[in-house]
Every structure is written in structure tokens, then in C-alpha cells.
Short mmCIF file of C-alpha atoms in Angstrom, two decimals:
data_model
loop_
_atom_site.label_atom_id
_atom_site.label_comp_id
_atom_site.label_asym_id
_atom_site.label_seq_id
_atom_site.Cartn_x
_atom_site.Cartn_y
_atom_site.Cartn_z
CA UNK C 1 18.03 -23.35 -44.36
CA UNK C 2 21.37 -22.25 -43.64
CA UNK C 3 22.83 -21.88 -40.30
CA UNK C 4 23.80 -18.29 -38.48
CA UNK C 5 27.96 -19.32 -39.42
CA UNK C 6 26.77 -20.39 -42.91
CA UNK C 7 26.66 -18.36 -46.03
CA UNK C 8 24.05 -18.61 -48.50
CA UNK C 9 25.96 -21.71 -50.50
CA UNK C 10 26.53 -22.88 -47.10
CA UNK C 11 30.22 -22.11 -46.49
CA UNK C 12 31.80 -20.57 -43.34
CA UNK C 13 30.63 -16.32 -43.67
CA UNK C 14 33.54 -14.04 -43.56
CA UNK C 15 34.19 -12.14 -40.23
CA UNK C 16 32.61 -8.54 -39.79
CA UNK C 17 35.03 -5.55 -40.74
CA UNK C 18 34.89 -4.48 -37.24
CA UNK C 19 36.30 -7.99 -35.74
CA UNK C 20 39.11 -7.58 -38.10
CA UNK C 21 39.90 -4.00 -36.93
CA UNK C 22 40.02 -5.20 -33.25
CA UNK C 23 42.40 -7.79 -34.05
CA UNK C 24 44.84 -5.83 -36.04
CA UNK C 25 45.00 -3.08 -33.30
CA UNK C 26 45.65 -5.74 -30.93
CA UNK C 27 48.41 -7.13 -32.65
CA UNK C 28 49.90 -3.67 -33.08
CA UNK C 29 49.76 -3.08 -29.48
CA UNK C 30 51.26 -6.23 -29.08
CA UNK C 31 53.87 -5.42 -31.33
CA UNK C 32 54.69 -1.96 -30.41
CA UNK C 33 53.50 -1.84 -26.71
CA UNK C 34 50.93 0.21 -24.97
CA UNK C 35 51.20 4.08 -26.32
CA UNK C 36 53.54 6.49 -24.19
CA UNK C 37 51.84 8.58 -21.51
CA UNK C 38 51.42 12.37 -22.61
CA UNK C 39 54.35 14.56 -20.42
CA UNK C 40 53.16 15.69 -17.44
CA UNK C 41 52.84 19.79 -17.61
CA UNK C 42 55.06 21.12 -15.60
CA UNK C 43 54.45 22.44 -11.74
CA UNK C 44 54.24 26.76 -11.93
CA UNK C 45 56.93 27.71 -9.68
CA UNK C 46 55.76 29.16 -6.06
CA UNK C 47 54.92 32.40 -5.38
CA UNK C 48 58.20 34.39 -4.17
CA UNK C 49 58.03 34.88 -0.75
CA UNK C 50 56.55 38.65 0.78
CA UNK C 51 60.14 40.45 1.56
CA UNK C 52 60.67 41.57 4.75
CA UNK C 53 56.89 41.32 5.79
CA UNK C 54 56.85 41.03 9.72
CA UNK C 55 54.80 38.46 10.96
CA UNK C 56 51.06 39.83 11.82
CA UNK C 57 50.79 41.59 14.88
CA UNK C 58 47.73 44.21 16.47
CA UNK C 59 48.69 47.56 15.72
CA UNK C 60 48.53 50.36 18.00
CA UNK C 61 49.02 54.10 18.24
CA UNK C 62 50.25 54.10 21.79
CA UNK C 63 53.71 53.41 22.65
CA UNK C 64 57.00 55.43 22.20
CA UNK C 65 57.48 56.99 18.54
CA UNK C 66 59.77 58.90 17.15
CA UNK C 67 59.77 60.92 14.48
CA UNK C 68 62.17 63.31 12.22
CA UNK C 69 60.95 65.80 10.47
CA UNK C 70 63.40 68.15 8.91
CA UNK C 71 63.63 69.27 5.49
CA UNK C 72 66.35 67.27 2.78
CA UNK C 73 69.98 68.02 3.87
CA UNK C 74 69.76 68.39 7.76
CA UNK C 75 70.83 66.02 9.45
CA UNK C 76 68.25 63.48 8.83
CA UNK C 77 70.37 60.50 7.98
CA UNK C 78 72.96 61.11 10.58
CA UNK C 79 70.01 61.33 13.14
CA UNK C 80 68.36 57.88 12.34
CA UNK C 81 71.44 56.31 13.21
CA UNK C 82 71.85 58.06 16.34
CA UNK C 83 68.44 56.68 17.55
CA UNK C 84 69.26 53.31 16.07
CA UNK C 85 72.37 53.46 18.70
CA UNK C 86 70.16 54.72 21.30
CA UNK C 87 67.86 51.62 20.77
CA UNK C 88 65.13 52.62 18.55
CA UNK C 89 63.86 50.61 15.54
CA UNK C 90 64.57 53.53 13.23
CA UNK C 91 64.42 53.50 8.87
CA UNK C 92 64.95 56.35 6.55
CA UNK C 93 63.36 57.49 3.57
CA UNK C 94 63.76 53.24 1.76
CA UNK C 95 62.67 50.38 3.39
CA UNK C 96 64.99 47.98 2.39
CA UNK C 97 62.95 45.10 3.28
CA UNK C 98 60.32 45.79 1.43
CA UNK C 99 62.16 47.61 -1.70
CA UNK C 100 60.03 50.58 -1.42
CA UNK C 101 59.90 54.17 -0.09
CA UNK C 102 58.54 54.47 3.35
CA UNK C 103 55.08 55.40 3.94
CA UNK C 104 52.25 56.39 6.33
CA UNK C 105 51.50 53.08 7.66
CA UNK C 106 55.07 51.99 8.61
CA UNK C 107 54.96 54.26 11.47
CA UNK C 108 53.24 51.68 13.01
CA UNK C 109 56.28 49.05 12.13
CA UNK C 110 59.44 50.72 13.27
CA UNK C 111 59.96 53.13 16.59
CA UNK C 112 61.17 55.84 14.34
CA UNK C 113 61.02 57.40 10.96
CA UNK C 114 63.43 59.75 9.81
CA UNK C 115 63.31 62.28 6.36
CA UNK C 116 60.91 64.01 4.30
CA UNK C 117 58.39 60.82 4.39
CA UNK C 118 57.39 61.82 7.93
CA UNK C 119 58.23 65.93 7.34
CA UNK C 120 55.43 65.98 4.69
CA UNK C 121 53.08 64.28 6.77
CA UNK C 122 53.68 65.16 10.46
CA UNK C 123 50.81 66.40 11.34
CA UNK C 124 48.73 62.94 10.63
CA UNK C 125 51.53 61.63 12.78
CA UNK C 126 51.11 63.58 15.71
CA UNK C 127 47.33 62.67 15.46
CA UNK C 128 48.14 59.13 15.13
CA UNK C 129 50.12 58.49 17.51
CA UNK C 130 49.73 60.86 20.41
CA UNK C 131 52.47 60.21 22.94
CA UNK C 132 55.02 60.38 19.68
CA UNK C 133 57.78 62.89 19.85
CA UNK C 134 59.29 64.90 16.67
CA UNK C 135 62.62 66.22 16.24
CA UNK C 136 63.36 68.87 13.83
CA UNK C 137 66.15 69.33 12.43
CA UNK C 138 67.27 72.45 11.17
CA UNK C 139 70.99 73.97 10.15
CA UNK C 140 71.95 77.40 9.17
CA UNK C 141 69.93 78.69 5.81
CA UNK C 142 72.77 79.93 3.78
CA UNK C 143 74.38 76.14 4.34
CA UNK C 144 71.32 74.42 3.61
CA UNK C 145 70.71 76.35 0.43
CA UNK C 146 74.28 75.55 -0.95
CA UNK C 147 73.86 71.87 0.28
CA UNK C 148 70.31 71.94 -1.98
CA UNK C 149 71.93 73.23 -4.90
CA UNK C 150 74.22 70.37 -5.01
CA UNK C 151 71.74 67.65 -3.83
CA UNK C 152 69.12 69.13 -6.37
CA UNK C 153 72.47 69.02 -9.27
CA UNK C 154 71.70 72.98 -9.78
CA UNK C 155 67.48 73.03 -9.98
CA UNK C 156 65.27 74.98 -8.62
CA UNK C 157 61.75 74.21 -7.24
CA UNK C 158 60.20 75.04 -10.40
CA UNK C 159 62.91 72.91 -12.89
CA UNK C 160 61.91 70.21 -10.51
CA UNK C 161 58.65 70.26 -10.83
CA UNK C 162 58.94 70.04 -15.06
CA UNK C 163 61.15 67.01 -14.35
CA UNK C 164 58.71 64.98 -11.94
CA UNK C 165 55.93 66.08 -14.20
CA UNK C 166 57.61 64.42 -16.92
CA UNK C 167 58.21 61.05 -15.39
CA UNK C 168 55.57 58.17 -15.98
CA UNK C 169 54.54 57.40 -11.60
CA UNK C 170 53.37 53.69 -11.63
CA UNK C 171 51.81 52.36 -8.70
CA UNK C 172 54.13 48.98 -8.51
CA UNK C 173 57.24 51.02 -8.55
CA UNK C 174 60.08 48.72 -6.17
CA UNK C 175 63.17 48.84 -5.80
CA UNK C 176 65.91 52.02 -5.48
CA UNK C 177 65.95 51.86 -9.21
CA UNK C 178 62.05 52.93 -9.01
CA UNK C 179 61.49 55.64 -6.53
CA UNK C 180 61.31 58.43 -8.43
CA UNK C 181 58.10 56.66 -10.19
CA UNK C 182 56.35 55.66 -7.09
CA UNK C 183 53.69 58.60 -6.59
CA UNK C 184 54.67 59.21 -3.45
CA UNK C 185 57.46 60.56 -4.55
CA UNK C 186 55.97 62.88 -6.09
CA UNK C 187 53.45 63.72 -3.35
CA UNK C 188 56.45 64.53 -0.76
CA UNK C 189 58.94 66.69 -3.54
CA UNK C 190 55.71 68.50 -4.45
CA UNK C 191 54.58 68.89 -1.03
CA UNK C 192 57.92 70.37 0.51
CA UNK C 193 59.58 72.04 -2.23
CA UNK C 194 58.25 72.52 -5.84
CA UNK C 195 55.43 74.55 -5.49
CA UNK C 196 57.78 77.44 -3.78
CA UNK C 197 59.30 80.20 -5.94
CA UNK C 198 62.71 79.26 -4.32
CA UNK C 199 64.60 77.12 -1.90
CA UNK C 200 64.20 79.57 0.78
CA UNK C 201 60.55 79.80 0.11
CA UNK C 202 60.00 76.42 1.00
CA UNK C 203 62.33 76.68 4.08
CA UNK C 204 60.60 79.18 5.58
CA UNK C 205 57.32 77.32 4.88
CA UNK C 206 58.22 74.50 6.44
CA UNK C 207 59.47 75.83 9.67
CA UNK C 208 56.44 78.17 9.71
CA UNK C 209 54.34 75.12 9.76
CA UNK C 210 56.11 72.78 12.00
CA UNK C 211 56.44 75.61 14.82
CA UNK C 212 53.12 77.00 14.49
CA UNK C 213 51.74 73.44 14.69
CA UNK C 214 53.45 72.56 18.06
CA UNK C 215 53.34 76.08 19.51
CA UNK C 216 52.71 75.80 23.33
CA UNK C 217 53.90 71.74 23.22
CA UNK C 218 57.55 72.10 24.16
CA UNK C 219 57.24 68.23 25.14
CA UNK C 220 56.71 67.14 21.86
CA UNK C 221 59.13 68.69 19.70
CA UNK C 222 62.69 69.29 19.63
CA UNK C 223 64.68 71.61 17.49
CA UNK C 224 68.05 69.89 16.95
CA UNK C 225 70.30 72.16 15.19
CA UNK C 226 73.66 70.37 14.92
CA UNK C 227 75.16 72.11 12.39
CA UNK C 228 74.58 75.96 14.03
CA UNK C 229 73.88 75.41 17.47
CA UNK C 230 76.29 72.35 17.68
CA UNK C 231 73.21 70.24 19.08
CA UNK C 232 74.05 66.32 19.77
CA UNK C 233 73.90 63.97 22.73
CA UNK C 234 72.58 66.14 25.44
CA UNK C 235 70.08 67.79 23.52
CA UNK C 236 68.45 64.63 21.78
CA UNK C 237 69.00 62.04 25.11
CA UNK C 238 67.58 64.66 27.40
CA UNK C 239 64.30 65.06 25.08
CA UNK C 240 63.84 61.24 24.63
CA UNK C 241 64.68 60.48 28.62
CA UNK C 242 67.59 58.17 27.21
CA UNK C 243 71.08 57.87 28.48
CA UNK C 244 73.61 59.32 26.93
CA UNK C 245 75.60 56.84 24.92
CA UNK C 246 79.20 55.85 24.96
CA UNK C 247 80.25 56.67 21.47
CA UNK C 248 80.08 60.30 18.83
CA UNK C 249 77.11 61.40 17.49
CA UNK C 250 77.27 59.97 13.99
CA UNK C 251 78.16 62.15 11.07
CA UNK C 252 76.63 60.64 8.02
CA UNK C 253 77.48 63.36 5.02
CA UNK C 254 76.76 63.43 1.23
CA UNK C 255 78.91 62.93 -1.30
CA UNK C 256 77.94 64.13 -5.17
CA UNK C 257 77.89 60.87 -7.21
CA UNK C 258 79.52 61.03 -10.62
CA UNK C 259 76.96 58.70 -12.02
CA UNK C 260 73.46 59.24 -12.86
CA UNK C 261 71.47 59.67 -9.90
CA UNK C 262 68.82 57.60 -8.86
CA UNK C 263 66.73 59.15 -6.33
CA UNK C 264 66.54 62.39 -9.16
CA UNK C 265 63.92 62.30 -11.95
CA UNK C 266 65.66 62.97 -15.67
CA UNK C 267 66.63 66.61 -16.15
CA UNK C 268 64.09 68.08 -19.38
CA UNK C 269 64.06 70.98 -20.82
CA UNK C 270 66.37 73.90 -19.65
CA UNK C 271 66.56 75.62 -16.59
#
């Protein structure tokens, strides 16, 4: 009988297929070397960081605010730098930190908010934060008109409404480049101004409102009419109980851009 390494005529058998395919892969590894590791994928990049998030902190409505609340072209800019040199923590209309317009819940971030963000909106502001004080700032109508006109490149309240109406608002609107897509916006320019048959209409709704609001609380609101009354250091330090500083009231003025504006939606139609 032949023997398990023995063929039938009793020669050596002939190794299985398998053995032979081990042996030639192992001489091509020896050959060639072990295979080259696949590329490691690459690492996504980190997140970019939160700008100009403060750290957290407990937010509360007590404490000194400040708030201004006149209408476009009154003062509004030259004001927040007055209270910035007066000490406050004041930003108007763009937070630059965070590359967006300012909005109800910075109040509780800075000491004071200047523009039409806070003149839509003061009366949630004077219910959130009750020891807050509001300064309105007003200048003679004829001059304000004149100054809209410009600011406004010739429309009215109801051309600007056509315009805003025809812009696409996205909620992640950043960046100066943005604003006029951010839906708020939209909310404070309809709010204010272009639901009024006119730029005096929407004066004398807005002063209607703020007076009859904070009729009979002298402590809480000043009127600070720099332009007509020739208002400034005495008027605002002896509202806020601050010193009066050693320096001018600033004079921050606007200057027509021969570019296309920014903080305008596209003109359409005529008008």
C-alpha cells in the first residue's frame, strides 16, 4: 500500500496548489517588501474660533444702562462716543466683534447702545432693564429731513420699502457686506420709517411714542438736542451723574460715499 507522500506508482506526490501559492507570495514579498501603508486621511481643520464672544458670565437686568434712542441722522454716532469717553461700554448699530448688527440681547453685553437698534425697541428695554436711562436725540425737522434725503440717496418711505422687499433676508447674514439681508434689518427700517407716508410722518411718530411712553418719568429720559438747542456736556453729564470731561463733545458727521452703499438695499423700480 502506498504511503501518505507516495503516489499511486509510488513516487514522491506533487505539492497541493495552495502550498505553491503561499510560497510564491512569499517570495514576492521577499522580493518587493511588505506593501506600502494606505495615506493617512487628512486631519479636518478646527473649528474657527467664536469672534469676539465674551467669556460666560450671569446676566442681569440691574446695573447702569444706557440707551440712545433717536431716529437715523441725530446725533446718534457722535453720542456713543461721548459715553465711550465718559466711561461707558458703548456700540452702535454693528458689532464689530461679532460681524453682525446689534440686537436685543446685547443690551445685556455693553453699558450702552446707541441708534435705531435700541429706538425700535425701547420700550422692551425700559422693561428689561429698569434702572436704564434713554437719551433722545432729536435736531431741528427741516435739518433732519434734508439730512434723510441724502442718507436715504433721494427715497422715500414707500421706495424703501419696494427695495427691502426686494432683497433675499437670510438668517446667517455677517459681516458689513450683509446687513441689509439680516431680517432685522428689515424689522427696524420697517418699524421706524417705511410704513409712514413721509419722512415727517415717521418723525412725528416716533417722538409721539417715545414722549408719551416716559410721560411723568423725567428721570429716565433725556431729550438731547445738540443741533437746535446746542445740548452737550452739561446736559448729558448732569442726567447720567458723571463729571464733565476734559475734552469737546465729539462731532462725528456723514459724508455721502461715491461708491455703492452698503448699509442701503439695491434701488428697483422707479421712484
Amino acid at each position: 500500500m502506498a504511503s501518505a507522500g507516495q503516489g499511486a506508482g509510488g513516487g514522491a506526490a506533487p505539492p497541493r496548489r495552495s502550498l505553491l501559492r503561499r510560497a510564491a507570495s512569499r517570495a514576492k514579498r521577499a522580493l518587493l517588501g511588505p506593501p506600502p501603508k494606505p495615506p493617512k486621511a487628512p486631519k479636518a481643520p478646527p473649528p474657527p474660533p467664536k469672534r469676539g464672544l465674551a467669556p460666560p458670565r450671569r446676566l442681569t437686568p440691574d446695573g447702569e444702562k444706557v440707551f440712545g434712542i433717536g431716529l437715523s441722522r441725530t446725533g446718534t454716532t457722535s453720542l456713543t462716543e461721548a459715553l465711550k469717553l465718559l466711561g461707558y461700554d458703548a456700540c452702535h448699530w454693528f458689532d464689530p466683534g461679532l460681524q453682525r448688527l446689534l440686537r436685543l440681547e446685547d443690551a445685556f453685553r455693553y453699558d450702552a447702545i446707541c441708534d435705531i437698534n435700541a429706538s425700535f425697541q425701547f420700550e422692551t428695554l425700559a422693561s428689561m432693564f429698569p434702572q436704564a436711562r434713554f437719551i433722545y436725540t432729536v435736531r431741528p425737522l427741516d435739518g433732519w429731513l434734508a439730512s434723510m434725503d441724502v442718507h436715504f440717496e433721494g427715497r422715500g418711505p414707500a421706495q424703501l420699502r419696494e427695495d427691502l422687499e426686494a432683497v433675499q433676508a437670510r438668517e446667517d447674514a455677517v459681516g458689513i457686506a450683509e446687513q441689509v439681508l439680516d431680517p432685522l434689518y428689515h424689522a427696524m427700517t420697517h418699524g421706524l420709517y417705511s410704513h409712514h407716508a413721509s419722512w415727517e410722518a415717521a418723525w412725528h411718530a416716533h417722538d409721539a411714542r417715545v414722549r408719551g411712553f416716559f410721560e411723568g418719568r423725567p428721570e429716565r429720559l433725556l431729550i438731547f438736542d445738540r443741533a437746535g438747542q446746542g445740548h452737550g456736556w452739561d446736559e448729558l453729564c448732569g442726567f447720567l451723574g458723571r463729571p464733565v470731561p476734559d475734552a469737546p463733545y465729539p462731532h462725528r458727521s456723514f459724508k455721502p460715499r461715491t461708491g455703492p452703499r452698503r448699509d442701503l438695499p439695491p434701488r428697483v423700480g422707479g421712484g
